[in-house]
GROMACS .gro file of C-alpha atoms in nm:
model
  119
    1UNK     CA    1   0.000   0.000   0.000
    2UNK     CA    2   0.130   0.345  -0.094
    3UNK     CA    3   0.185   0.578   0.200
    4UNK     CA    4   0.052   0.931   0.151
    5UNK     CA    5   0.161   1.241   0.335
    6UNK     CA    6  -0.014   1.336   0.656
    7UNK     CA    7   0.020   1.706   0.566
    8UNK     CA    8  -0.309   1.726   0.378
    9UNK     CA    9  -0.485   2.009   0.560
   10UNK     CA   10  -0.214   2.272   0.567
   11UNK     CA   11  -0.419   2.591   0.534
   12UNK     CA   12  -0.232   2.910   0.449
   13UNK     CA   13   0.087   2.732   0.341
   14UNK     CA   14   0.271   2.898   0.055
   15UNK     CA   15   0.352   2.687  -0.251
   16UNK     CA   16   0.636   2.675  -0.500
   17UNK     CA   17   0.604   2.475  -0.824
   18UNK     CA   18   0.285   2.316  -0.692
   19UNK     CA   19   0.455   2.189  -0.375
   20UNK     CA   20   0.379   2.328  -0.030
   21UNK     CA   21   0.655   2.498   0.166
   22UNK     CA   22   0.596   2.288   0.476
   23UNK     CA   23   0.768   2.347   0.810
   24UNK     CA   24   1.108   2.180   0.843
   25UNK     CA   25   1.317   2.090   1.145
   26UNK     CA   26   1.614   2.308   1.061
   27UNK     CA   27   1.830   2.579   1.205
   28UNK     CA   28   1.909   2.716   0.857
   29UNK     CA   29   1.698   3.007   0.736
   30UNK     CA   30   1.510   2.952   0.414
   31UNK     CA   31   1.168   2.995   0.256
   32UNK     CA   32   1.011   2.712   0.460
   33UNK     CA   33   0.893   2.784   0.814
   34UNK     CA   34   1.072   2.619   1.105
   35UNK     CA   35   0.903   2.322   1.273
   36UNK     CA   36   0.925   2.212   1.634
   37UNK     CA   37   1.198   1.953   1.688
   38UNK     CA   38   0.951   1.710   1.845
   39UNK     CA   39   0.709   1.713   1.548
   40UNK     CA   40   0.741   1.499   1.237
   41UNK     CA   41   0.818   1.704   0.928
   42UNK     CA   42   0.788   1.612   0.559
   43UNK     CA   43   1.151   1.496   0.543
   44UNK     CA   44   1.092   1.257   0.835
   45UNK     CA   45   0.786   1.126   0.650
   46UNK     CA   46   0.982   1.075   0.328
   47UNK     CA   47   1.254   0.881   0.511
   48UNK     CA   48   1.000   0.673   0.704
   49UNK     CA   49   0.794   0.586   0.394
   50UNK     CA   50   1.089   0.553   0.153
   51UNK     CA   51   1.127   0.177   0.175
   52UNK     CA   52   0.757   0.114   0.115
   53UNK     CA   53   0.693   0.383  -0.150
   54UNK     CA   54   1.000   0.320  -0.364
   55UNK     CA   55   0.854  -0.005  -0.499
   56UNK     CA   56   0.538   0.150  -0.646
   57UNK     CA   57   0.523   0.257  -1.010
   58UNK     CA   58   0.200   0.451  -0.968
   59UNK     CA   59   0.124   0.697  -0.693
   60UNK     CA   60  -0.218   0.858  -0.674
   61UNK     CA   61  -0.157   1.217  -0.567
   62UNK     CA   62  -0.416   1.307  -0.304
   63UNK     CA   63  -0.271   1.639  -0.182
   64UNK     CA   64   0.002   1.888  -0.275
   65UNK     CA   65   0.215   1.739   0.003
   66UNK     CA   66   0.215   1.409  -0.189
   67UNK     CA   67   0.398   1.584  -0.473
   68UNK     CA   68   0.667   1.687  -0.229
   69UNK     CA   69   0.679   1.335  -0.083
   70UNK     CA   70   0.732   1.193  -0.435
   71UNK     CA   71   1.014   1.437  -0.505
   72UNK     CA   72   1.182   1.370  -0.169
   73UNK     CA   73   1.159   0.994  -0.232
   74UNK     CA   74   1.331   1.049  -0.566
   75UNK     CA   75   1.601   1.266  -0.404
   76UNK     CA   76   1.668   1.005  -0.133
   77UNK     CA   77   1.706   0.743  -0.407
   78UNK     CA   78   1.957   0.963  -0.594
   79UNK     CA   79   2.148   1.025  -0.270
   80UNK     CA   80   2.169   0.653  -0.194
   81UNK     CA   81   2.299   0.584  -0.545
   82UNK     CA   82   2.570   0.847  -0.494
   83UNK     CA   83   2.669   0.687  -0.165
   84UNK     CA   84   2.687   0.341  -0.320
   85UNK     CA   85   3.053   0.366  -0.424
   86UNK     CA   86   3.175   0.556  -0.118
   87UNK     CA   87   3.404   0.359   0.108
   88UNK     CA   88   3.454   0.607   0.392
   89UNK     CA   89   3.248   0.857   0.585
   90UNK     CA   90   3.455   1.140   0.435
   91UNK     CA   91   3.381   1.020   0.080
   92UNK     CA   92   3.011   0.987   0.158
   93UNK     CA   93   2.994   1.332   0.316
   94UNK     CA   94   3.167   1.485   0.014
   95UNK     CA   95   2.930   1.305  -0.227
   96UNK     CA   96   2.619   1.432  -0.045
   97UNK     CA   97   2.755   1.788  -0.020
   98UNK     CA   98   2.832   1.785  -0.392
   99UNK     CA   99   2.482   1.653  -0.466
  100UNK     CA  100   2.337   1.944  -0.269
  101UNK     CA  101   2.546   2.193  -0.469
  102UNK     CA  102   2.441   2.063  -0.811
  103UNK     CA  103   2.200   2.260  -1.026
  104UNK     CA  104   1.864   2.089  -0.996
  105UNK     CA  105   1.615   2.111  -1.284
  106UNK     CA  106   1.287   2.267  -1.175
  107UNK     CA  107   0.939   2.204  -1.320
  108UNK     CA  108   0.928   2.330  -1.677
  109UNK     CA  109   1.298   2.273  -1.749
  110UNK     CA  110   1.429   1.981  -1.947
  111UNK     CA  111   1.562   1.709  -1.724
  112UNK     CA  112   1.297   1.752  -1.454
  113UNK     CA  113   1.204   1.395  -1.357
  114UNK     CA  114   0.828   1.449  -1.301
  115UNK     CA  115   0.692   1.692  -1.560
  116UNK     CA  116   0.324   1.595  -1.538
  117UNK     CA  117   0.231   1.603  -1.167
  118UNK     CA  118   0.391   1.939  -1.093
  119UNK     CA  119   0.174   2.151  -1.323
   0.00000   0.00000   0.00000
């Protein structure tokens, strides 16, 4: 069974590219609001549901937060593939930092992995 996001009734949440800017547990300032450390955020959900959701070819989008969950699942998969050849913690850290610094295609650009659901 596909796991959907629990962030379905987020009233007043700003959106970017059809995805909600949900609160994140972070100390870094950005466009997303800061979440309490004791609450589950969308990243926690993506990590928790990754193993189950990665096996499904079809995912019925029930809320804008599901779009973000799909993208985060994809990003986790890419990160794990980058870590596959790393033999040390230093190599793995460098690979993830470099992944975070890469230019990421956004909806509407060629190379974006999910052109349909994000419009």
